Coordinates of C-alpha atoms and ligand atoms in Angstrom, one line a residue:
X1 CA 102.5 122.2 122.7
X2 CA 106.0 123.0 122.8
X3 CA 107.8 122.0 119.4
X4 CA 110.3 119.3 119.6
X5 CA 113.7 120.4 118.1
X6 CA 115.4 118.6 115.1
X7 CA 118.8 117.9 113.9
X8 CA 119.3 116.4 110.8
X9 CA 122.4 114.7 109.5
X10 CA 123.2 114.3 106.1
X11 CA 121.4 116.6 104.3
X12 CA 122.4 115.5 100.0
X13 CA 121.4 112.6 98.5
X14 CA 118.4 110.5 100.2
X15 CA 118.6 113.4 103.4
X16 CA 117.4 116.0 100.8
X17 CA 113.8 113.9 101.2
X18 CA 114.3 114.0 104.9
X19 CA 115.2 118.0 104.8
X20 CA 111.9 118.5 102.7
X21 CA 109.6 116.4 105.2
X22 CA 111.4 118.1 108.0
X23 CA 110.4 121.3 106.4
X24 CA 107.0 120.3 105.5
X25 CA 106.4 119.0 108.8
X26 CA 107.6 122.6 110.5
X27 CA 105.2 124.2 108.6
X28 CA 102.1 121.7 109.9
X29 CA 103.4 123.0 113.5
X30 CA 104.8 119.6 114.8
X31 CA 108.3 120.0 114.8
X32 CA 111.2 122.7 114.3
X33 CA 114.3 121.9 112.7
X34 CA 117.3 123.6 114.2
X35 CA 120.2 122.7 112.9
X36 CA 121.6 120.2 109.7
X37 CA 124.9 118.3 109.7
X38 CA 127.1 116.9 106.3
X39 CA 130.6 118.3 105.7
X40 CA 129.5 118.2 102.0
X41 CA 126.9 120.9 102.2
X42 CA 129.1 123.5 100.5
X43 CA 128.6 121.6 97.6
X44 CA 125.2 122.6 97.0
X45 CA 125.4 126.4 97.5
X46 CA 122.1 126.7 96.8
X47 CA 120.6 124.5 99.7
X48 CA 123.3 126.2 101.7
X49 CA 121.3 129.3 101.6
X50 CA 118.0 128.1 101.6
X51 CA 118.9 126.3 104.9
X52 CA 120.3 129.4 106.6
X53 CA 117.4 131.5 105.5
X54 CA 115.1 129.0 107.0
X55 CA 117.4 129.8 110.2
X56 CA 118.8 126.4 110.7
X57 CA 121.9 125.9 111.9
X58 CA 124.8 124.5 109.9
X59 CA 127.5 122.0 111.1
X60 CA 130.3 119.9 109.3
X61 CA 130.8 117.7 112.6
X62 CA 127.8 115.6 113.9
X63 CA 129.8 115.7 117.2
X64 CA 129.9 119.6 117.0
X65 CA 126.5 119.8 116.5
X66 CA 125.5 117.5 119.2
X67 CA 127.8 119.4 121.6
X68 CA 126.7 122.9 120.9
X69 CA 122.9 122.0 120.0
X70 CA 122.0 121.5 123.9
X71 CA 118.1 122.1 123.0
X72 CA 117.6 118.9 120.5
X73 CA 115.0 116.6 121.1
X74 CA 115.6 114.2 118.5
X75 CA 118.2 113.6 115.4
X76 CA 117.5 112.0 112.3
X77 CA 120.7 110.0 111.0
X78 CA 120.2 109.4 107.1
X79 CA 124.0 109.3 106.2
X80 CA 125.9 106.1 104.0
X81 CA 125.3 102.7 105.8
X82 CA 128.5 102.6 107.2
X83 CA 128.3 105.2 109.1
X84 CA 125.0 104.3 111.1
X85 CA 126.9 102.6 113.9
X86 CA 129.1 105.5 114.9
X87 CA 127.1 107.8 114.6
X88 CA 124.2 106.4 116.0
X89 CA 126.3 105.7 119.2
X90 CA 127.1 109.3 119.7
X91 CA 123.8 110.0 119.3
X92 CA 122.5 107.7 121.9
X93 CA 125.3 109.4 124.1
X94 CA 123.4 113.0 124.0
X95 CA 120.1 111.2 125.0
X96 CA 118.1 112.3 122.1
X97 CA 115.3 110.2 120.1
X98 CA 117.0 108.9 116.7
X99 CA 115.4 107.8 113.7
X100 CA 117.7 106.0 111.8
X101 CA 117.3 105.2 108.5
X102 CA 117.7 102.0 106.8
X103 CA 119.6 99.2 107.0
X104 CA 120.6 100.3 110.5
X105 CA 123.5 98.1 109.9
X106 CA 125.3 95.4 108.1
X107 CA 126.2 93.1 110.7
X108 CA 124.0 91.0 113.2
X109 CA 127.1 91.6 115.6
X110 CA 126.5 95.4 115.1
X111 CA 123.2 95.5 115.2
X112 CA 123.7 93.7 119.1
X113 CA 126.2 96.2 120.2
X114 CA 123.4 99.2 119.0
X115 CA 121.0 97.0 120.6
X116 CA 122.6 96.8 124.2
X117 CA 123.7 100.9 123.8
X118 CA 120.1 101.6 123.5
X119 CA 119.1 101.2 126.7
X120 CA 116.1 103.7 127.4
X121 CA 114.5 102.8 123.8
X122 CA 115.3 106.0 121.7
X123 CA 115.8 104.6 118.3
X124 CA 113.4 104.4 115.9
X125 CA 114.3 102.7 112.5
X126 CA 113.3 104.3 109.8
X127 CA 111.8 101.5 107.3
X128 CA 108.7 103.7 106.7
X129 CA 107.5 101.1 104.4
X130 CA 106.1 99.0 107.7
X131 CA 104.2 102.4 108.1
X132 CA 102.6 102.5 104.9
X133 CA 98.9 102.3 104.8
X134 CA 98.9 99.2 103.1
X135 CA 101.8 97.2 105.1
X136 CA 99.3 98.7 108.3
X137 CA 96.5 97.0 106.1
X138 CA 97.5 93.7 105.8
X139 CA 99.3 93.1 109.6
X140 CA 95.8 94.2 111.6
X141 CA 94.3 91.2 109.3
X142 CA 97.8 88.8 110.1
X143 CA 97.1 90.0 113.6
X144 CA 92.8 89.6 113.4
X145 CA 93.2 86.4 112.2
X146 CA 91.7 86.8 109.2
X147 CA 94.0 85.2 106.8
X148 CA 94.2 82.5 108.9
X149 CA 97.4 80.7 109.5
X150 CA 100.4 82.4 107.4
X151 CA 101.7 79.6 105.1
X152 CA 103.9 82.0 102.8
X153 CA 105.1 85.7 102.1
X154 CA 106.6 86.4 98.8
X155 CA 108.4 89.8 97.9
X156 CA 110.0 90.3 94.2
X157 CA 111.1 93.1 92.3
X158 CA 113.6 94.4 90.0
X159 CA 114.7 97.9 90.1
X160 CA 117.2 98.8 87.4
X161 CA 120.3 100.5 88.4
X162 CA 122.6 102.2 85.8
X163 CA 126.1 103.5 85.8
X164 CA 124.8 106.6 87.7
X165 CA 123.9 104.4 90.7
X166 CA 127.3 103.1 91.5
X167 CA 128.8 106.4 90.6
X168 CA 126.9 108.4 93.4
X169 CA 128.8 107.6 96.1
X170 CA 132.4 106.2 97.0
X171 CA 130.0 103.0 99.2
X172 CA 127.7 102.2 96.3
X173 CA 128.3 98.5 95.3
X174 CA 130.8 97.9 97.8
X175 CA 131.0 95.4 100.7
X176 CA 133.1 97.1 103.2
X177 CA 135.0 100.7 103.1
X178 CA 138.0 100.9 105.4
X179 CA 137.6 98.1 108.2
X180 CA 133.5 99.6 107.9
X181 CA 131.2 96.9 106.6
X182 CA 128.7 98.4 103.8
X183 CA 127.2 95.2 102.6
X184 CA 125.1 97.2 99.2
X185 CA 122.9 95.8 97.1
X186 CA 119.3 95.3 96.4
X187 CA 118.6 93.0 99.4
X188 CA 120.8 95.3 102.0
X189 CA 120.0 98.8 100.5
X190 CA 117.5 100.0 97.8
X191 CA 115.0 96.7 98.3
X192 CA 115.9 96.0 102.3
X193 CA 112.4 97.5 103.0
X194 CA 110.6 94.3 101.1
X195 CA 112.7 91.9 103.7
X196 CA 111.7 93.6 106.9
X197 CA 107.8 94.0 105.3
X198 CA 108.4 90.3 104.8
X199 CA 109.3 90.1 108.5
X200 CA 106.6 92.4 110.0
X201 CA 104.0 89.9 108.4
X202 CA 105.6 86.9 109.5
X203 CA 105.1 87.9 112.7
X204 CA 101.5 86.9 114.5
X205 CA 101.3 90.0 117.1
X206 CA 100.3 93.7 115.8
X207 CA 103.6 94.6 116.8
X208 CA 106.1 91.6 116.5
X209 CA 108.2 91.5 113.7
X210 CA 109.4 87.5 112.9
X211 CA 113.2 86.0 112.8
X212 CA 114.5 83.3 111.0
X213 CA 115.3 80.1 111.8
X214 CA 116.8 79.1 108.5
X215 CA 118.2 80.8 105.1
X216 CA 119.1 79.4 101.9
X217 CA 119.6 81.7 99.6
X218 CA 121.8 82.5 96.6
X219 CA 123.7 86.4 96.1
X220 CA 125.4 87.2 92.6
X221 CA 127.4 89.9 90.7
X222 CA 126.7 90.6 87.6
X223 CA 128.0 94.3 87.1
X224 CA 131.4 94.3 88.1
X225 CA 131.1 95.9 91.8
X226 CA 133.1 94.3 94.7
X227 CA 129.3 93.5 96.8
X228 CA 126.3 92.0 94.5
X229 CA 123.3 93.3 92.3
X230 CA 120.8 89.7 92.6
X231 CA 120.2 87.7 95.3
X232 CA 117.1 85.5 96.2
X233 CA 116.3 83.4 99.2
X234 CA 114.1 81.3 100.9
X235 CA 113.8 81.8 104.9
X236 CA 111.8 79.8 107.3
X237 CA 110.0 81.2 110.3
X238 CA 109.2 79.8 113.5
X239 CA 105.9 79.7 112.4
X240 CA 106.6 77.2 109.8
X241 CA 105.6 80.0 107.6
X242 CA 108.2 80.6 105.0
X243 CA 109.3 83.8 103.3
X244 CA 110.6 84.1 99.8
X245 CA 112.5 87.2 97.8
X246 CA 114.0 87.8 94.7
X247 CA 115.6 91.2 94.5
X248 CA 117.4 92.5 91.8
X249 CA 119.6 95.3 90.1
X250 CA 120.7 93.4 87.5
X251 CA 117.6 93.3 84.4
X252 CA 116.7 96.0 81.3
X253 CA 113.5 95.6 82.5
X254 CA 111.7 97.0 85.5
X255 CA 109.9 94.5 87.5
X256 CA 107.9 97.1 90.3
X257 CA 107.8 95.0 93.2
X258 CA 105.2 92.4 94.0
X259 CA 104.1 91.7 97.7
X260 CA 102.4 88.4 98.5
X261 CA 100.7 87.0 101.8
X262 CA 99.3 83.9 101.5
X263 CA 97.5 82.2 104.3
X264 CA 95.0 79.2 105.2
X265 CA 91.7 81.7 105.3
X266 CA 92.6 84.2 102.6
X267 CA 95.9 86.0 100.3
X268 CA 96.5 89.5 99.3
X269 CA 99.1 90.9 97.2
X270 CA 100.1 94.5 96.6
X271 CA 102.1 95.6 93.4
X272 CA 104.1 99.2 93.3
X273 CA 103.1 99.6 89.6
X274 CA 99.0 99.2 90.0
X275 CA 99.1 101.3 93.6
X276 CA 96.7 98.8 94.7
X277 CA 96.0 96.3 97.8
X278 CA 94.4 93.1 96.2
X279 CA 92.7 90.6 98.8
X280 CA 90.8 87.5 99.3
X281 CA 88.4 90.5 100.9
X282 CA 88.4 93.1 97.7
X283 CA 90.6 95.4 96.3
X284 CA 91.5 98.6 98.0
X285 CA 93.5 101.9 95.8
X286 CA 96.5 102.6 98.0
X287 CA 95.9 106.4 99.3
X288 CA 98.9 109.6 98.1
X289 CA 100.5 110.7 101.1
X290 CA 100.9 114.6 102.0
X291 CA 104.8 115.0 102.2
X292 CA 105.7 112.3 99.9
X293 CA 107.2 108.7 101.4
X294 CA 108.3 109.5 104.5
X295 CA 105.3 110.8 105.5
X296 CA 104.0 107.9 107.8
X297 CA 106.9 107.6 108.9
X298 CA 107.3 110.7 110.7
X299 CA 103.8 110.8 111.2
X300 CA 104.7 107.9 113.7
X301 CA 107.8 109.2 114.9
X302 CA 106.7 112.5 116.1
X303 CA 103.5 111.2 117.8
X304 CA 105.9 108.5 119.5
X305 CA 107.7 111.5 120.6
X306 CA 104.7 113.2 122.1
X307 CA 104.2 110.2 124.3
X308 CA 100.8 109.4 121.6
X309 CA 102.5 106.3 120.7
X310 CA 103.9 103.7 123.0
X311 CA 106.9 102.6 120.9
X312 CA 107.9 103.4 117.2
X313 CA 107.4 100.5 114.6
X314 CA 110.2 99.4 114.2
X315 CA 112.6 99.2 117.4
X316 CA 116.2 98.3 116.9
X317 CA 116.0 94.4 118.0
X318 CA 113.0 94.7 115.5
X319 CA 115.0 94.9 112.9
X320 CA 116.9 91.5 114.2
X321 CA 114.9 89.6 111.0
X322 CA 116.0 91.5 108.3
X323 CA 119.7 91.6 109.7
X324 CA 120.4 87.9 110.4
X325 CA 118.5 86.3 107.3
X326 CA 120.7 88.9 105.2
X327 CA 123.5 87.5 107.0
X328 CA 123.0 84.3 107.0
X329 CA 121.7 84.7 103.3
X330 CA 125.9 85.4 102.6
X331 CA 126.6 82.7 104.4
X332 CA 124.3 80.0 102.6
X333 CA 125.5 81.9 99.3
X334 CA 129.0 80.5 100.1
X335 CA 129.8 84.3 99.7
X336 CA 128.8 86.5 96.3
X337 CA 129.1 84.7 93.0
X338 CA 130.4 86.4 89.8
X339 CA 127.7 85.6 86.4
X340 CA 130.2 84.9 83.1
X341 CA 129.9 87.3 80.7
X342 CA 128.2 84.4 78.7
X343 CA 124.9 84.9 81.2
X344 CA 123.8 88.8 80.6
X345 CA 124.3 91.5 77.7
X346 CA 124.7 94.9 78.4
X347 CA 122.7 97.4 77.1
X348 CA 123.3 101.0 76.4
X349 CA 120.1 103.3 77.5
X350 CA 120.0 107.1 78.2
X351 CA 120.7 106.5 81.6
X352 CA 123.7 104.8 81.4
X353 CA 124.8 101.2 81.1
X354 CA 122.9 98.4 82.3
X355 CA 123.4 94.5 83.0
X356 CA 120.3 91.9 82.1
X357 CA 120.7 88.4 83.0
X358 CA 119.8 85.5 81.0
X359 CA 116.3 84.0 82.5
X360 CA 115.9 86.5 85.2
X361 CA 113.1 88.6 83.6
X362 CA 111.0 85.6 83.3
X363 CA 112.1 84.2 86.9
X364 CA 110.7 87.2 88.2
X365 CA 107.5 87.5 86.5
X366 CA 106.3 83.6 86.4
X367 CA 105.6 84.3 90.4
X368 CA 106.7 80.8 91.2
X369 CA 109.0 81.0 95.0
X370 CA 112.0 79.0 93.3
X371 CA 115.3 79.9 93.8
X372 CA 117.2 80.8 90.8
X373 CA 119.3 77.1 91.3
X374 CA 115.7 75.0 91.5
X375 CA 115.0 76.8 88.1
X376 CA 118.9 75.3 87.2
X377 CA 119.3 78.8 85.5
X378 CA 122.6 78.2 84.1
X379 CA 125.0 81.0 85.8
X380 CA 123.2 79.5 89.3
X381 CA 124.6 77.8 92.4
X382 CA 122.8 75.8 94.5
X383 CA 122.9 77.0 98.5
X384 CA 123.2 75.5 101.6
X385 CA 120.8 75.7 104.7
X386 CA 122.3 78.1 107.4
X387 CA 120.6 77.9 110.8
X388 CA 119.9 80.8 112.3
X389 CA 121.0 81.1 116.2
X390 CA 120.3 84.1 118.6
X391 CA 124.1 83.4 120.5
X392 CA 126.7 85.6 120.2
X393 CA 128.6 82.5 118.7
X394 CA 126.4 82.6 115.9
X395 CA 126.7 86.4 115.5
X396 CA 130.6 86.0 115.4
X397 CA 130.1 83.1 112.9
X398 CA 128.0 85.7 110.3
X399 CA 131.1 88.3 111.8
X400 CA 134.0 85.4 110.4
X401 CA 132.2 84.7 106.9
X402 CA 131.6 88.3 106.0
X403 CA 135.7 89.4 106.8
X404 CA 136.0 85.7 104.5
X405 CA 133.8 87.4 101.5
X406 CA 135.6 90.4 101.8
X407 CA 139.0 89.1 102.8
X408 CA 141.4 92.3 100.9
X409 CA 138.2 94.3 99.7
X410 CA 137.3 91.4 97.1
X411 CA 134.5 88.6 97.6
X412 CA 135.9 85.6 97.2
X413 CA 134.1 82.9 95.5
X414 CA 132.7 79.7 97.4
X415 CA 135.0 80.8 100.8
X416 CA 132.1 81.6 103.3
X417 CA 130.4 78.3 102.7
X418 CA 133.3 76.2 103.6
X419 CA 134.0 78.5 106.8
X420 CA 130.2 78.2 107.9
X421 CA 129.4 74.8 107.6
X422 CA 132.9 74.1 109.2
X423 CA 131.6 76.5 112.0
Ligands
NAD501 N1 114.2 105.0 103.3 C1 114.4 105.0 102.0 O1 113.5 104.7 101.2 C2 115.7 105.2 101.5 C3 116.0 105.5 100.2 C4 117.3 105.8 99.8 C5 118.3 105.7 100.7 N2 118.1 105.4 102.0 C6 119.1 105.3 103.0 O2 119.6 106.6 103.2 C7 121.0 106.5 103.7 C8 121.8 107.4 102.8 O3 121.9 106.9 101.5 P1 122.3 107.9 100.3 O4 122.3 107.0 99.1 O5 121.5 109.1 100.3 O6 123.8 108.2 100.7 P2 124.8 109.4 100.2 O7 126.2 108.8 100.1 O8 124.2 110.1 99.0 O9 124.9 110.3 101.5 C9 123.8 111.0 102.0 C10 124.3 112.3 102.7 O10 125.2 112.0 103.8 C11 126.2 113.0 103.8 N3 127.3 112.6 104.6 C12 128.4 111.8 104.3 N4 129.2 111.7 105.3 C13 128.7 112.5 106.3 C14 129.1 112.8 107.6 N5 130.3 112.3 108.1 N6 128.3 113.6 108.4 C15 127.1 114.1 107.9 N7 126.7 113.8 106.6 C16 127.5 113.0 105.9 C17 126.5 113.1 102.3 O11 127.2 114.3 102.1 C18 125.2 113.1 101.7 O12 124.6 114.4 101.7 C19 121.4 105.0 103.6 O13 121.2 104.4 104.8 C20 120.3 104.5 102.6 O14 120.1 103.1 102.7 C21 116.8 105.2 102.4

């Protein structure tokens, strides 16, 4: 079989994984990757000349590339969030497949415009987590029935960030860069993968992924970044099932996340410490994969590409869930709301420095699907219900409270609540 050809852009930071799976997957004789993109690239001489060993093509310009690169089948785009929308537009332009990693984007309104662009289906979002043996596990029995009707689907976790985190990249904790929304934090970045899980369950079909039709939810800053590091919310489903999350940057302690899917017939839970899928059916050890995390992923991708697969998992308007309940989740917040100092410590570890809330290590672990207001944890405030609206009204709504949060670069406080609710 002929080998598809790759581009990659973005090739430092999370790319690097996508370079070494590229690589990996080469040398299983599924794919060839001809040529990498990221103006940055001379700042890692070493991978410089490992990649032109290898024979792969070097650009600065994803435009160049996609010019002078007439042989590419598909592109993988794993560059900062606010990028995705450009980029992924030019893509779409050269007709290639795209797998574009996650969040595809910030903004519902976005996410439509990628939406209508992709006409012919070529995008393939890359939340591999959906792909994962055990998120494959648990939606064949949503979709067999055998947990019965789904009542409730819980996702927690805490994954400390320290001063490195933020210091990465010139978008890390910020809301927008330039007029380019960015929206980072644990729900929109580094966790987003637990919300869209969330949603893949919540749908009934194998391959339906649910919307919302309401968020409450609460988003905080504890660490002094312009976007947030703790959020939790509570979204209903047309099902009447609802889904719960509390994500956080912003405790000492780690808290690996916790998966839950409750139903009428049965439950089963996962937990990233213990590797384990636990179930009203047994317990089953979650299996190492090959190339490391992507590997599912492009395990899907590439046999979508050789016509094996009908449709990747997750299709741009698949992603619709995960983009309008983290919209509307800023809305409901009234916007991002600073902690007083009073409400955390910070603590000095070998990594760096860290922020750890008052109450949240126990909020996390009790398992209990209560916002952080119904626990009236004191640096709290209580939300309000958004409804959630498939109208490009709505859309322009989420569009009007996020410029509100981020009126000058800075989230104001308790803005975006006032501007939705007055519509
Ligand atoms: N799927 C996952 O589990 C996972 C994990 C981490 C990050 N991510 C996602 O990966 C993406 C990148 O995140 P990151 O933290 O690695 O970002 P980053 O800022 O470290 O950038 C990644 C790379 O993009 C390059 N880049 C910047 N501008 C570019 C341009 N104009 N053209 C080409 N390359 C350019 C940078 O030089 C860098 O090498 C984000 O969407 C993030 O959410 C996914």
């Amino acid at each position: 079989m002929n080998k598809p050809a790759f581009g990659l852009i973005g090739i430092g930071g999370f790319a690097r994984e996508h370079y070494n799976t590229l690589r990996y997957f080469e040398s299983e004789g599924w794919l060839r990757l001809a040529a990498v993109c990221d103006p940055f690239i001379g700042e890692q001489p070493e991978l410089e000349r490992e990649v032109r060993a290898g024979g792969v093509r070097i650009y600065h310009d994803h435009r160049a590339m996609l010019e002078s690169e007439a042989g590419l089948r598909a592109v993988v785009v794993a560059t900062p969030i606010l990028l995705h929308e450009e980029m992924l537009l030019d893509c779409l332009g050269s007709g290639l497949f795209i797998y574009l990693e996650k969040p595809p984007v910030p903004l519902a309104s976005q996410l439509q415009r990628l939406i209508e662009a992709d006409r012919r289906g070529q995008v393939s979002v890359g939340f591999q987590m959906v792909d994962s043996d055990w998120n494959q596990q648990i939606k064949s029995w949503i979709a067999e029935g055998r947990l019965g009707e789904i009542r409730e689907i819980r996702v927690v976790a805490n994954w400390p960030r320290y001063d490195g985190y933020y210091r990465r990249a010139s978008w890390a904790g910020q809301l927008v860069q330039g007029d380019r929304p960015v929206f980072d934090g644990p729900a929109t970045n580094a966790l987003a993968h637990l919300i869209h899980s969330a949603m893949y369950f919540g749908g009934a079909e194998k391959a339906e992924f649910a919307r919302p039709v309401t968020v409450q939810g609460e988003m905080y800053r504890v660490r002094p970044i312009p976007s947030y590091d703790l959020m939790c919310l509570r979204a209903g489903l047309p099902s009447g099932a609802t889904v719960f999350a509390a994500l956080s940057h912003a405790q000492q302690t780690p808290a690996p996340y916790r998966v839950e899917v409750i139903g009428s017939e049965g439950w089963c839970s996962v937990s990233e410490e213990h590797k384990i899928l636990e179930s009203s059916f047994g317990a089953f050890t979650l299996r190492e994969m090959p190339s490391g995390m992507l590997h599912d992923g492009y395990v899907s991708f590439c046999q979508w590409l050789r016509g094996q697969r009908e449709r990747p998992t997750t299709r741009l308007a698949d992603a619709e869930g995960y983009v309008w309940t983290t919209n509307a989740l800023l809305a409901s917040s009234g916007g991002i709301h600073t902690v007083d100092p009073r409400w955390y410590r910070t603590c000095e570890d070998a990594p760096g420095r860290i922020y750890d809330v008052h109450g949240l290590s126990e909020a996390l672990a009790d398992g209990r699907p209560l916002l952080y207001s119904e626990r009236e944890l004191p640096w709290s405030v209580e939300p309000t219900v958004v409804p959630v609206e498939n109208t490009a009204e709505w859309r322009g709504r989420m569009d009007r409270t996020f410029q509100v949060v981020t009126g000058g670069g800075q989230a104001k406080e308790g803005a975006a609540a006032e501007f939705v609710t007055a519509g």
